[in-house]
mmCIF file of C-alpha atoms and ligand atoms in Angstrom:
data_model
loop_
_atom_site.group_PDB
_atom_site.id
_atom_site.type_symbol
_atom_site.label_atom_id
_atom_site.label_comp_id
_atom_site.label_asym_id
_atom_site.label_seq_id
_atom_site.Cartn_x
_atom_site.Cartn_y
_atom_site.Cartn_z
ATOM 1 C CA MET Z 10 57.714 -24.785 -42.050
ATOM 2 C CA THR Z 11 58.815 -28.605 -43.829
ATOM 3 C CA LEU Z 12 58.232 -31.992 -42.998
ATOM 4 C CA THR Z 13 59.897 -34.859 -43.224
ATOM 5 C CA SER Z 14 58.641 -38.284 -44.498
ATOM 6 C CA PRO Z 15 57.482 -40.245 -41.253
ATOM 7 C CA GLU Z 16 55.479 -37.252 -40.272
ATOM 8 C CA LEU Z 17 54.403 -37.503 -44.268
ATOM 9 C CA SER Z 18 53.495 -40.734 -43.954
ATOM 10 C CA GLU Z 19 51.422 -40.111 -40.708
ATOM 11 C CA LEU Z 20 49.365 -37.323 -42.783
ATOM 12 C CA VAL Z 21 48.388 -39.089 -46.115
ATOM 13 C CA ALA Z 22 47.075 -42.065 -44.086
ATOM 14 C CA ARG Z 23 44.809 -39.767 -42.617
ATOM 15 C CA ASP Z 24 43.510 -38.424 -45.238
ATOM 16 C CA ALA Z 25 45.088 -39.179 -49.013
ATOM 17 C CA ALA Z 26 42.133 -37.625 -50.288
ATOM 18 C CA ARG Z 27 42.541 -34.264 -49.343
ATOM 19 C CA HIS Z 28 46.235 -33.366 -50.372
ATOM 20 C CA ARG Z 29 47.090 -32.048 -53.375
ATOM 21 C CA VAL Z 30 51.293 -32.782 -54.624
ATOM 22 C CA LEU Z 31 52.795 -30.058 -56.868
ATOM 23 C CA THR Z 32 56.283 -30.396 -57.511
ATOM 24 C CA GLY Z 33 58.778 -30.575 -60.797
ATOM 25 C CA ASP Z 34 61.839 -31.077 -62.418
ATOM 26 C CA ARG Z 35 63.798 -28.302 -64.714
ATOM 27 C CA PRO Z 36 63.717 -29.832 -68.577
ATOM 28 C CA THR Z 37 67.748 -29.489 -68.779
ATOM 29 C CA GLY Z 38 68.717 -33.132 -69.111
ATOM 30 C CA PRO Z 39 68.030 -36.654 -68.325
ATOM 31 C CA LEU Z 40 66.755 -37.277 -64.673
ATOM 32 C CA HIS Z 41 69.568 -39.621 -62.515
ATOM 33 C CA LEU Z 42 69.626 -42.034 -59.958
ATOM 34 C CA GLY Z 43 70.088 -38.468 -57.503
ATOM 35 C CA HIS Z 44 66.158 -37.584 -58.347
ATOM 36 C CA TYR Z 45 65.286 -41.160 -57.989
ATOM 37 C CA PHE Z 46 65.947 -41.247 -54.696
ATOM 38 C CA GLY Z 47 65.620 -37.985 -53.697
ATOM 39 C CA THR Z 48 62.181 -37.466 -54.712
ATOM 40 C CA LEU Z 49 60.560 -39.465 -57.802
ATOM 41 C CA GLN Z 50 60.422 -42.204 -55.811
ATOM 42 C CA ASN Z 51 58.260 -40.751 -53.316
ATOM 43 C CA ARG Z 52 56.133 -39.202 -55.849
ATOM 44 C CA VAL Z 53 55.692 -42.482 -57.064
ATOM 45 C CA ARG Z 54 54.674 -43.499 -53.401
ATOM 46 C CA LEU Z 55 52.261 -40.388 -52.995
ATOM 47 C CA GLN Z 56 50.218 -41.667 -55.866
ATOM 48 C CA ARG Z 57 49.707 -44.754 -54.912
ATOM 49 C CA ALA Z 58 48.411 -43.467 -51.392
ATOM 50 C CA GLY Z 59 45.605 -41.713 -53.455
ATOM 51 C CA VAL Z 60 46.947 -38.531 -53.294
ATOM 52 C CA GLU Z 61 46.457 -36.304 -56.767
ATOM 53 C CA VAL Z 62 49.863 -35.635 -58.429
ATOM 54 C CA PHE Z 63 51.182 -33.193 -60.533
ATOM 55 C CA VAL Z 64 54.272 -32.431 -61.796
ATOM 56 C CA ILE Z 65 55.392 -29.672 -63.656
ATOM 57 C CA ILE Z 66 58.085 -29.573 -66.179
ATOM 58 C CA PRO Z 67 59.499 -25.812 -65.667
ATOM 59 C CA ASP Z 68 60.148 -24.662 -69.107
ATOM 60 C CA TYR Z 69 59.935 -21.088 -68.577
ATOM 61 C CA GLN Z 70 62.694 -21.429 -65.713
ATOM 62 C CA VAL Z 71 65.169 -22.687 -67.974
ATOM 63 C CA LEU Z 72 65.299 -19.640 -70.506
ATOM 64 C CA THR Z 73 67.808 -18.202 -68.734
ATOM 65 C CA ASP Z 74 70.208 -21.210 -69.289
ATOM 66 C CA ARG Z 75 70.904 -20.088 -73.278
ATOM 67 C CA ASP Z 76 72.458 -23.590 -73.647
ATOM 68 C CA VAL Z 77 69.695 -25.636 -72.782
ATOM 69 C CA ALA Z 78 66.351 -23.426 -74.073
ATOM 70 C CA GLU Z 79 68.008 -24.807 -77.409
ATOM 71 C CA ARG Z 80 67.350 -28.433 -76.693
ATOM 72 C CA LEU Z 81 64.098 -27.405 -74.491
ATOM 73 C CA GLU Z 82 61.818 -29.955 -76.839
ATOM 74 C CA GLU Z 83 63.935 -32.982 -76.536
ATOM 75 C CA HIS Z 84 64.487 -32.408 -72.682
ATOM 76 C CA VAL Z 85 60.922 -31.827 -72.214
ATOM 77 C CA LEU Z 86 59.969 -35.152 -74.131
ATOM 78 C CA GLY Z 87 62.938 -36.839 -72.402
ATOM 79 C CA LEU Z 88 61.565 -35.727 -68.735
ATOM 80 C CA VAL Z 89 58.025 -37.343 -69.955
ATOM 81 C CA ALA Z 90 59.383 -40.774 -70.561
ATOM 82 C CA ASP Z 91 61.736 -40.561 -67.136
ATOM 83 C CA TYR Z 92 58.470 -40.072 -65.335
ATOM 84 C CA LEU Z 93 56.340 -42.859 -67.242
ATOM 85 C CA ALA Z 94 59.173 -45.372 -66.632
ATOM 86 C CA VAL Z 95 59.606 -44.536 -62.787
ATOM 87 C CA GLY Z 96 56.129 -45.417 -62.309
ATOM 88 C CA ILE Z 97 54.604 -41.845 -62.506
ATOM 89 C CA ASP Z 98 50.521 -42.590 -64.207
ATOM 90 C CA PRO Z 99 49.193 -40.062 -66.423
ATOM 91 C CA ALA Z 100 45.572 -41.644 -65.793
ATOM 92 C CA THR Z 101 45.849 -39.809 -62.247
ATOM 93 C CA ALA Z 102 48.601 -37.552 -62.508
ATOM 94 C CA THR Z 103 49.017 -34.703 -64.225
ATOM 95 C CA VAL Z 104 52.343 -33.782 -65.996
ATOM 96 C CA PHE Z 105 52.347 -30.225 -67.784
ATOM 97 C CA THR Z 106 54.599 -27.146 -68.846
ATOM 98 C CA HIS Z 107 54.266 -23.418 -68.448
ATOM 99 C CA SER Z 108 54.325 -22.648 -71.729
ATOM 100 C CA ALA Z 109 51.057 -24.274 -72.574
ATOM 101 C CA VAL Z 110 49.139 -23.038 -69.539
ATOM 102 C CA PRO Z 111 48.346 -18.895 -70.154
ATOM 103 C CA ALA Z 112 46.213 -18.436 -66.720
ATOM 104 C CA LEU Z 113 48.927 -19.960 -64.444
ATOM 105 C CA ASN Z 114 51.180 -17.406 -65.733
ATOM 106 C CA GLN Z 115 49.216 -14.664 -65.648
ATOM 107 C CA LEU Z 116 48.852 -15.492 -61.874
ATOM 108 C CA PHE Z 117 52.521 -13.820 -61.870
ATOM 109 C CA LEU Z 118 51.970 -10.501 -62.168
ATOM 110 C CA PRO Z 119 49.527 -10.362 -59.712
ATOM 111 C CA PHE Z 120 52.130 -12.379 -57.290
ATOM 112 C CA LEU Z 121 54.958 -9.931 -58.331
ATOM 113 C CA SER Z 122 53.198 -6.541 -56.848
ATOM 114 C CA LEU Z 123 53.313 -8.554 -53.555
ATOM 115 C CA VAL Z 124 56.650 -9.335 -53.268
ATOM 116 C CA SER Z 125 59.892 -6.607 -52.683
ATOM 117 C CA VAL Z 126 62.902 -6.408 -54.559
ATOM 118 C CA PRO Z 127 64.910 -6.133 -51.582
ATOM 119 C CA GLU Z 128 63.259 -9.744 -50.444
ATOM 120 C CA LEU Z 129 64.052 -10.745 -53.986
ATOM 121 C CA SER Z 130 67.697 -10.003 -53.604
ATOM 122 C CA ARG Z 131 68.309 -11.959 -50.417
ATOM 123 C CA ASN Z 132 67.150 -15.226 -51.722
ATOM 124 C CA PRO Z 133 69.687 -17.358 -51.090
ATOM 125 C CA THR Z 134 69.290 -19.750 -53.707
ATOM 126 C CA VAL Z 135 68.914 -17.431 -56.728
ATOM 127 C CA LYS Z 136 72.506 -15.493 -55.500
ATOM 128 C CA ASP Z 137 74.179 -19.029 -55.334
ATOM 129 C CA GLU Z 138 73.084 -19.383 -59.289
ATOM 130 C CA ILE Z 139 73.500 -15.916 -60.213
ATOM 131 C CA ARG Z 140 77.384 -16.339 -59.504
ATOM 132 C CA HIS Z 141 77.601 -19.540 -61.152
ATOM 133 C CA SER Z 142 75.664 -18.552 -64.338
ATOM 134 C CA ARG Z 143 79.209 -16.995 -65.844
ATOM 135 C CA GLN Z 144 76.482 -14.336 -67.433
ATOM 136 C CA ASP Z 145 77.327 -10.420 -66.771
ATOM 137 C CA ALA Z 146 74.232 -9.341 -66.166
ATOM 138 C CA VAL Z 147 71.527 -11.270 -64.105
ATOM 139 C CA SER Z 148 67.826 -11.403 -66.340
ATOM 140 C CA GLY Z 149 64.716 -10.014 -64.796
ATOM 141 C CA LEU Z 150 63.636 -13.789 -65.062
ATOM 142 C CA MET Z 151 66.452 -14.913 -62.522
ATOM 143 C CA PHE Z 152 65.508 -12.719 -59.886
ATOM 144 C CA THR Z 153 61.607 -12.968 -60.082
ATOM 145 C CA TYR Z 154 61.297 -16.604 -61.317
ATOM 146 C CA PRO Z 155 60.759 -17.440 -57.730
ATOM 147 C CA VAL Z 156 57.395 -15.479 -57.563
ATOM 148 C CA HIS Z 157 56.256 -17.560 -60.829
ATOM 149 C CA GLN Z 158 57.261 -20.796 -59.134
ATOM 150 C CA ALA Z 159 54.592 -19.761 -56.459
ATOM 151 C CA ALA Z 160 52.203 -19.107 -59.699
ATOM 152 C CA ASP Z 161 53.158 -22.924 -60.566
ATOM 153 C CA ILE Z 162 52.503 -24.493 -56.800
ATOM 154 C CA LEU Z 163 49.227 -22.093 -55.915
ATOM 155 C CA PHE Z 164 47.688 -22.576 -59.202
ATOM 156 C CA CYS Z 165 45.677 -26.055 -58.259
ATOM 157 C CA LYS Z 166 46.013 -25.066 -54.643
ATOM 158 C CA ALA Z 167 48.572 -27.836 -53.918
ATOM 159 C CA ASP Z 168 49.536 -28.084 -49.916
ATOM 160 C CA LEU Z 169 52.122 -30.364 -50.082
ATOM 161 C CA VAL Z 170 55.665 -29.358 -52.387
ATOM 162 C CA PRO Z 171 58.024 -32.557 -51.875
ATOM 163 C CA VAL Z 172 61.437 -30.708 -52.776
ATOM 164 C CA GLY Z 173 65.421 -30.035 -51.920
ATOM 165 C CA ARG Z 174 67.118 -28.247 -49.446
ATOM 166 C CA ASP Z 175 68.114 -25.746 -52.329
ATOM 167 C CA GLN Z 176 64.162 -25.284 -52.609
ATOM 168 C CA VAL Z 177 63.224 -23.992 -49.425
ATOM 169 C CA PRO Z 178 63.850 -20.232 -50.135
ATOM 170 C CA HIS Z 179 61.243 -20.456 -52.960
ATOM 171 C CA LEU Z 180 58.964 -22.435 -50.889
ATOM 172 C CA GLU Z 181 59.100 -19.769 -48.696
ATOM 173 C CA VAL Z 182 58.505 -16.681 -51.750
ATOM 174 C CA THR Z 183 55.787 -19.434 -51.931
ATOM 175 C CA ARG Z 184 53.847 -19.212 -48.735
ATOM 176 C CA THR Z 185 54.623 -15.346 -48.518
ATOM 177 C CA VAL Z 186 52.903 -14.760 -51.610
ATOM 178 C CA ALA Z 187 49.672 -17.006 -50.302
ATOM 179 C CA ARG Z 188 49.508 -15.253 -46.887
ATOM 180 C CA ARG Z 189 49.868 -11.516 -48.086
ATOM 181 C CA PHE Z 190 46.912 -12.447 -50.717
ATOM 182 C CA ASN Z 191 44.779 -14.013 -48.769
ATOM 183 C CA GLU Z 192 45.436 -10.950 -46.035
ATOM 184 C CA ARG Z 193 44.861 -8.117 -49.137
ATOM 185 C CA TYR Z 194 42.205 -10.154 -50.822
ATOM 186 C CA GLY Z 195 40.087 -13.075 -48.806
ATOM 187 C CA GLU Z 196 41.057 -16.153 -48.445
ATOM 188 C CA VAL Z 197 41.911 -17.712 -51.752
ATOM 189 C CA PHE Z 198 45.233 -20.010 -51.308
ATOM 190 C CA PRO Z 199 46.036 -22.940 -48.783
ATOM 191 C CA VAL Z 200 49.827 -22.119 -47.398
ATOM 192 C CA PRO Z 201 51.656 -25.357 -48.543
ATOM 193 C CA GLU Z 202 53.909 -26.853 -47.102
ATOM 194 C CA CYS Z 203 57.672 -27.801 -48.066
ATOM 195 C CA LEU Z 204 58.540 -31.979 -47.607
ATOM 196 C CA LEU Z 205 61.905 -32.209 -47.448
ATOM 197 C CA SER Z 206 63.001 -36.100 -48.239
ATOM 198 C CA ASP Z 207 64.931 -38.670 -45.273
ATOM 199 C CA ALA Z 208 66.446 -40.219 -47.906
ATOM 200 C CA PRO Z 209 70.691 -39.663 -47.000
ATOM 201 C CA LEU Z 210 72.011 -37.521 -49.540
ATOM 202 C CA LEU Z 211 73.256 -39.520 -52.756
ATOM 203 C CA LEU Z 212 76.439 -37.868 -54.201
ATOM 204 C CA GLY Z 213 78.011 -38.278 -57.661
ATOM 205 C CA THR Z 214 80.730 -40.901 -58.011
ATOM 206 C CA ASP Z 215 83.218 -38.372 -58.224
ATOM 207 C CA GLY Z 216 82.080 -37.498 -54.463
ATOM 208 C CA GLN Z 217 80.309 -34.311 -55.596
ATOM 209 C CA LYS Z 218 77.004 -33.704 -55.844
ATOM 210 C CA MET Z 219 75.090 -35.285 -58.567
ATOM 211 C CA SER Z 220 74.805 -33.494 -61.292
ATOM 212 C CA LYS Z 221 74.326 -34.102 -65.149
ATOM 213 C CA SER Z 222 76.862 -31.032 -65.813
ATOM 214 C CA ARG Z 223 80.183 -32.413 -63.894
ATOM 215 C CA GLY Z 224 79.693 -35.768 -65.558
ATOM 216 C CA ASN Z 225 79.182 -37.735 -62.671
ATOM 217 C CA ALA Z 226 75.568 -38.307 -62.665
ATOM 218 C CA ILE Z 227 73.917 -42.010 -63.904
ATOM 219 C CA ALA Z 228 70.811 -41.166 -65.403
ATOM 220 C CA LEU Z 229 68.139 -43.525 -65.321
ATOM 221 C CA SER Z 230 68.511 -44.374 -69.040
ATOM 222 C CA ALA Z 231 72.507 -45.448 -68.428
ATOM 223 C CA SER Z 232 73.197 -48.471 -69.616
ATOM 224 C CA ALA Z 233 74.949 -51.674 -68.428
ATOM 225 C CA ASP Z 234 78.303 -50.049 -70.189
ATOM 226 C CA ASP Z 235 77.527 -46.129 -68.919
ATOM 227 C CA ILE Z 236 77.239 -47.606 -65.335
ATOM 228 C CA ALA Z 237 80.459 -49.569 -65.599
ATOM 229 C CA ARG Z 238 82.109 -46.791 -66.700
ATOM 230 C CA LEU Z 239 81.519 -44.303 -63.897
ATOM 231 C CA VAL Z 240 81.476 -46.619 -61.169
ATOM 232 C CA LYS Z 241 85.216 -47.516 -62.757
ATOM 233 C CA ARG Z 242 86.401 -43.915 -62.544
ATOM 234 C CA ALA Z 243 84.833 -43.592 -58.924
ATOM 235 C CA LYS Z 244 87.597 -42.122 -56.256
ATOM 236 C CA THR Z 245 87.867 -44.812 -53.059
ATOM 237 C CA ASP Z 246 90.286 -45.051 -50.501
ATOM 238 C CA ALA Z 247 93.515 -47.672 -49.749
ATOM 239 C CA ASP Z 248 92.062 -49.220 -46.711
ATOM 240 C CA ARG Z 249 90.640 -52.305 -47.921
ATOM 241 C CA HIS Z 250 88.382 -53.045 -44.912
ATOM 242 C CA ILE Z 251 84.805 -51.534 -46.471
ATOM 243 C CA ALA Z 252 82.869 -49.682 -44.169
ATOM 244 C CA TYR Z 253 79.841 -47.216 -43.976
ATOM 245 C CA ALA Z 254 81.276 -43.691 -42.767
ATOM 246 C CA PRO Z 255 80.108 -40.672 -44.938
ATOM 247 C CA GLU Z 256 81.801 -38.563 -42.628
ATOM 248 C CA THR Z 257 85.852 -39.734 -42.274
ATOM 249 C CA ARG Z 258 85.460 -41.907 -45.397
ATOM 250 C CA PRO Z 259 82.533 -40.259 -48.126
ATOM 251 C CA GLU Z 260 83.622 -41.358 -51.621
ATOM 252 C CA VAL Z 261 83.735 -44.735 -50.061
ATOM 253 C CA SER Z 262 80.294 -44.401 -48.399
ATOM 254 C CA ASN Z 263 78.378 -43.324 -50.936
ATOM 255 C CA LEU Z 264 79.184 -45.695 -52.983
ATOM 256 C CA VAL Z 265 78.059 -48.076 -50.142
ATOM 257 C CA LEU Z 266 74.694 -45.673 -50.191
ATOM 258 C CA LEU Z 267 74.400 -46.476 -54.138
ATOM 259 C CA ALA Z 268 74.493 -50.627 -54.135
ATOM 260 C CA ALA Z 269 72.325 -50.483 -50.948
ATOM 261 C CA LEU Z 270 69.902 -48.046 -52.127
ATOM 262 C CA ALA Z 271 69.495 -49.871 -54.997
ATOM 263 C CA GLN Z 272 69.281 -53.339 -53.100
ATOM 264 C CA GLY Z 273 66.538 -51.910 -50.892
ATOM 265 C CA ARG Z 274 68.819 -52.378 -47.584
ATOM 266 C CA THR Z 275 71.157 -50.474 -45.287
ATOM 267 C CA PRO Z 276 74.540 -49.305 -45.878
ATOM 268 C CA GLN Z 277 76.039 -50.999 -43.043
ATOM 269 C CA GLU Z 278 74.141 -54.612 -44.311
ATOM 270 C CA VAL Z 279 75.987 -53.756 -48.130
ATOM 271 C CA ALA Z 280 79.306 -52.676 -46.144
ATOM 272 C CA ALA Z 281 79.341 -55.819 -43.810
ATOM 273 C CA GLU Z 282 78.810 -58.368 -46.440
ATOM 274 C CA ILE Z 283 82.083 -56.669 -48.752
ATOM 275 C CA GLY Z 284 83.813 -56.391 -45.614
ATOM 276 C CA ASP Z 285 87.976 -56.653 -46.471
ATOM 277 C CA ARG Z 286 87.291 -57.542 -49.825
ATOM 278 C CA GLY Z 287 88.280 -53.802 -50.997
ATOM 279 C CA ALA Z 288 87.573 -50.926 -53.420
ATOM 280 C CA ALA Z 289 87.316 -53.349 -56.634
ATOM 281 C CA GLU Z 290 84.779 -55.965 -55.037
ATOM 282 C CA LEU Z 291 83.106 -53.169 -53.929
ATOM 283 C CA LYS Z 292 82.530 -51.403 -56.754
ATOM 284 C CA ARG Z 293 81.534 -55.080 -58.552
ATOM 285 C CA VAL Z 294 78.883 -54.947 -56.228
ATOM 286 C CA VAL Z 295 77.432 -51.301 -57.236
ATOM 287 C CA THR Z 296 77.732 -51.817 -60.764
ATOM 288 C CA GLU Z 297 75.933 -55.060 -60.633
ATOM 289 C CA SER Z 298 73.286 -53.969 -57.996
ATOM 290 C CA VAL Z 299 72.615 -50.189 -59.984
ATOM 291 C CA ASP Z 300 72.667 -52.517 -63.328
ATOM 292 C CA ALA Z 301 69.790 -54.558 -61.584
ATOM 293 C CA PHE Z 302 68.132 -51.733 -60.340
ATOM 294 C CA LEU Z 303 67.903 -49.699 -63.430
ATOM 295 C CA ARG Z 304 66.980 -52.440 -66.319
ATOM 296 C CA PRO Z 305 63.235 -52.423 -65.869
ATOM 297 C CA ILE Z 306 63.406 -48.509 -65.855
ATOM 298 C CA ARG Z 307 65.871 -48.427 -68.710
ATOM 299 C CA GLU Z 308 63.627 -50.578 -70.511
ATOM 300 C CA ARG Z 309 60.337 -49.508 -70.196
ATOM 301 C CA ARG Z 310 62.050 -45.849 -70.516
ATOM 302 C CA ALA Z 311 63.657 -47.535 -74.043
ATOM 303 C CA GLU Z 312 59.401 -47.623 -74.968
ATOM 304 C CA PHE Z 313 58.209 -44.577 -73.769
ATOM 305 C CA ALA Z 314 60.502 -42.535 -75.729
ATOM 306 C CA ALA Z 315 60.415 -45.043 -79.082
ATOM 307 C CA ASP Z 316 57.136 -43.325 -79.199
ATOM 308 C CA PRO Z 317 57.220 -39.955 -79.124
ATOM 309 C CA GLY Z 318 53.520 -39.899 -79.867
ATOM 310 C CA GLN Z 319 52.698 -41.097 -76.779
ATOM 311 C CA LEU Z 320 54.735 -38.873 -74.852
ATOM 312 C CA ARG Z 321 53.013 -35.491 -76.468
ATOM 313 C CA ALA Z 322 49.981 -37.225 -76.034
ATOM 314 C CA VAL Z 323 50.697 -37.388 -72.131
ATOM 315 C CA LEU Z 324 51.889 -33.945 -72.071
ATOM 316 C CA ALA Z 325 48.868 -32.647 -74.179
ATOM 317 C CA ALA Z 326 46.488 -34.425 -71.300
ATOM 318 C CA GLY Z 327 48.474 -32.848 -68.236
ATOM 319 C CA ASN Z 328 48.538 -29.365 -70.321
ATOM 320 C CA ALA Z 329 44.264 -29.650 -70.604
ATOM 321 C CA ARG Z 330 43.813 -30.808 -67.027
ATOM 322 C CA ALA Z 331 45.688 -27.848 -65.675
ATOM 323 C CA ASN Z 332 44.263 -25.134 -67.850
ATOM 324 C CA GLU Z 333 41.389 -26.041 -67.202
ATOM 325 C CA ILE Z 334 41.857 -26.097 -62.941
ATOM 326 C CA ALA Z 335 44.532 -22.847 -63.943
ATOM 327 C CA ASP Z 336 41.343 -20.731 -65.593
ATOM 328 C CA ALA Z 337 39.320 -21.570 -62.829
ATOM 329 C CA THR Z 338 42.034 -20.188 -60.018
ATOM 330 C CA LEU Z 339 42.216 -16.939 -62.384
ATOM 331 C CA ALA Z 340 39.101 -16.692 -61.880
ATOM 332 C CA GLU Z 341 38.562 -16.780 -58.646
ATOM 333 C CA VAL Z 342 42.012 -14.467 -58.246
ATOM 334 C CA ARG Z 343 39.985 -11.990 -60.531
ATOM 335 C CA THR Z 344 37.008 -12.064 -58.459
ATOM 336 C CA ALA Z 345 38.505 -11.564 -55.345
ATOM 337 C CA MET Z 346 40.710 -8.752 -56.284
ATOM 338 C CA ALA Z 347 37.435 -6.844 -57.898
ATOM 339 C CA MET Z 348 38.694 -6.970 -61.328
ATOM 340 C CA SER Z 349 35.502 -9.191 -63.404
ATOM 341 C CA TYR Z 350 34.635 -7.380 -65.994
HETATM 342 N N1 LIG Y 405 62.790 -24.237 -59.085
HETATM 343 C C1 LIG Y 405 62.647 -25.413 -58.951
HETATM 344 C C2 LIG Y 405 64.309 -26.640 -59.356
HETATM 345 O O1 LIG Y 405 65.375 -25.459 -59.927
HETATM 346 C C3 LIG Y 405 62.242 -26.075 -60.309
HETATM 347 C C4 LIG Y 405 60.463 -25.915 -59.522
HETATM 348 C C5 LIG Y 405 59.721 -24.617 -60.889
HETATM 349 C C6 LIG Y 405 59.371 -26.356 -59.221
HETATM 350 N N2 LIG Y 405 58.590 -24.900 -60.318
HETATM 351 C C7 LIG Y 405 58.263 -25.322 -59.485
HETATM 352 C C8 LIG Y 405 59.585 -27.328 -58.449
HETATM 353 C C9 LIG Y 405 57.397 -25.913 -58.323
HETATM 354 C C10 LIG Y 405 58.485 -27.679 -57.166
HETATM 355 C C11 LIG Y 405 57.437 -26.663 -57.597
HETATM 356 O O2 LIG Y 405 64.732 -27.510 -59.424
#
């Protein structure tokens, strides 16, 4: 089951303190505007509405990607800087890593017993990642990480999980694990809901999915020059009249959307304002509005990044809190399983 933003606001408005949100981002590189408008913005909104937010940095998950694993610490601290820069507040939110929370990882074992190999092999997101992994053999971790993800979510009994569409099959695994655990051992876990963003999908500057590895992503830390260079390279079309028509003119429309999100206006307004002044004017508007939007985020991020001691302290506090909760949940699980000797 999935919820989108209007339903969500209603749910939260009724009682923010009753909900617990958990989500996270793989530590594979700096976060970009796709992350911001797809999920980070929503997390900060929920946090400000008084919901307790947990942000996992799943460092064990990325062991399946060897290039990433070699620069893990840099990526992890970079994510913490990104979070703080966009407004995740460590006074109320918990930012933590897999590797620092032993009891969370221990839940992985009983959870593995609750799913079958055929179920695991049907997961479309995992299949897709295997296809793109350029490795001759699939590791056990690649195959089972969605079950590990169930431990990420259930250890703190999160009931709301904001994610992108690619994560929906993983959320189904979590829901299955929670249901089966409760049926077999008694009610311990809530069955969490998946929260999908209703923001239109922001593509990269080449019209493909925005991702660091494609070189089409505008990082939250991008300098004015980086932004100008990426926007300059973006594809447009020959029609001088600028309009928002994602179906028929995807590249131009994506640039319009980018400017609109950065300005906090609708794409139709932005397109109408540019009118017949063509792609060069569109690119000038995009470059300027994205730079204006990112300037304060970039400045805050630079300050945080200059103080790795503070980044480590934020993680240490988050890890301590995650451990406390994970220890309590594991104790409950062992009791439910009649394994507390
Ligand atoms: N699997 C997610 C991804 O690839 C990252 C992730 C790990 C996650 N654990 C999570 C997301 C728990 C939400 C909740 O992006």
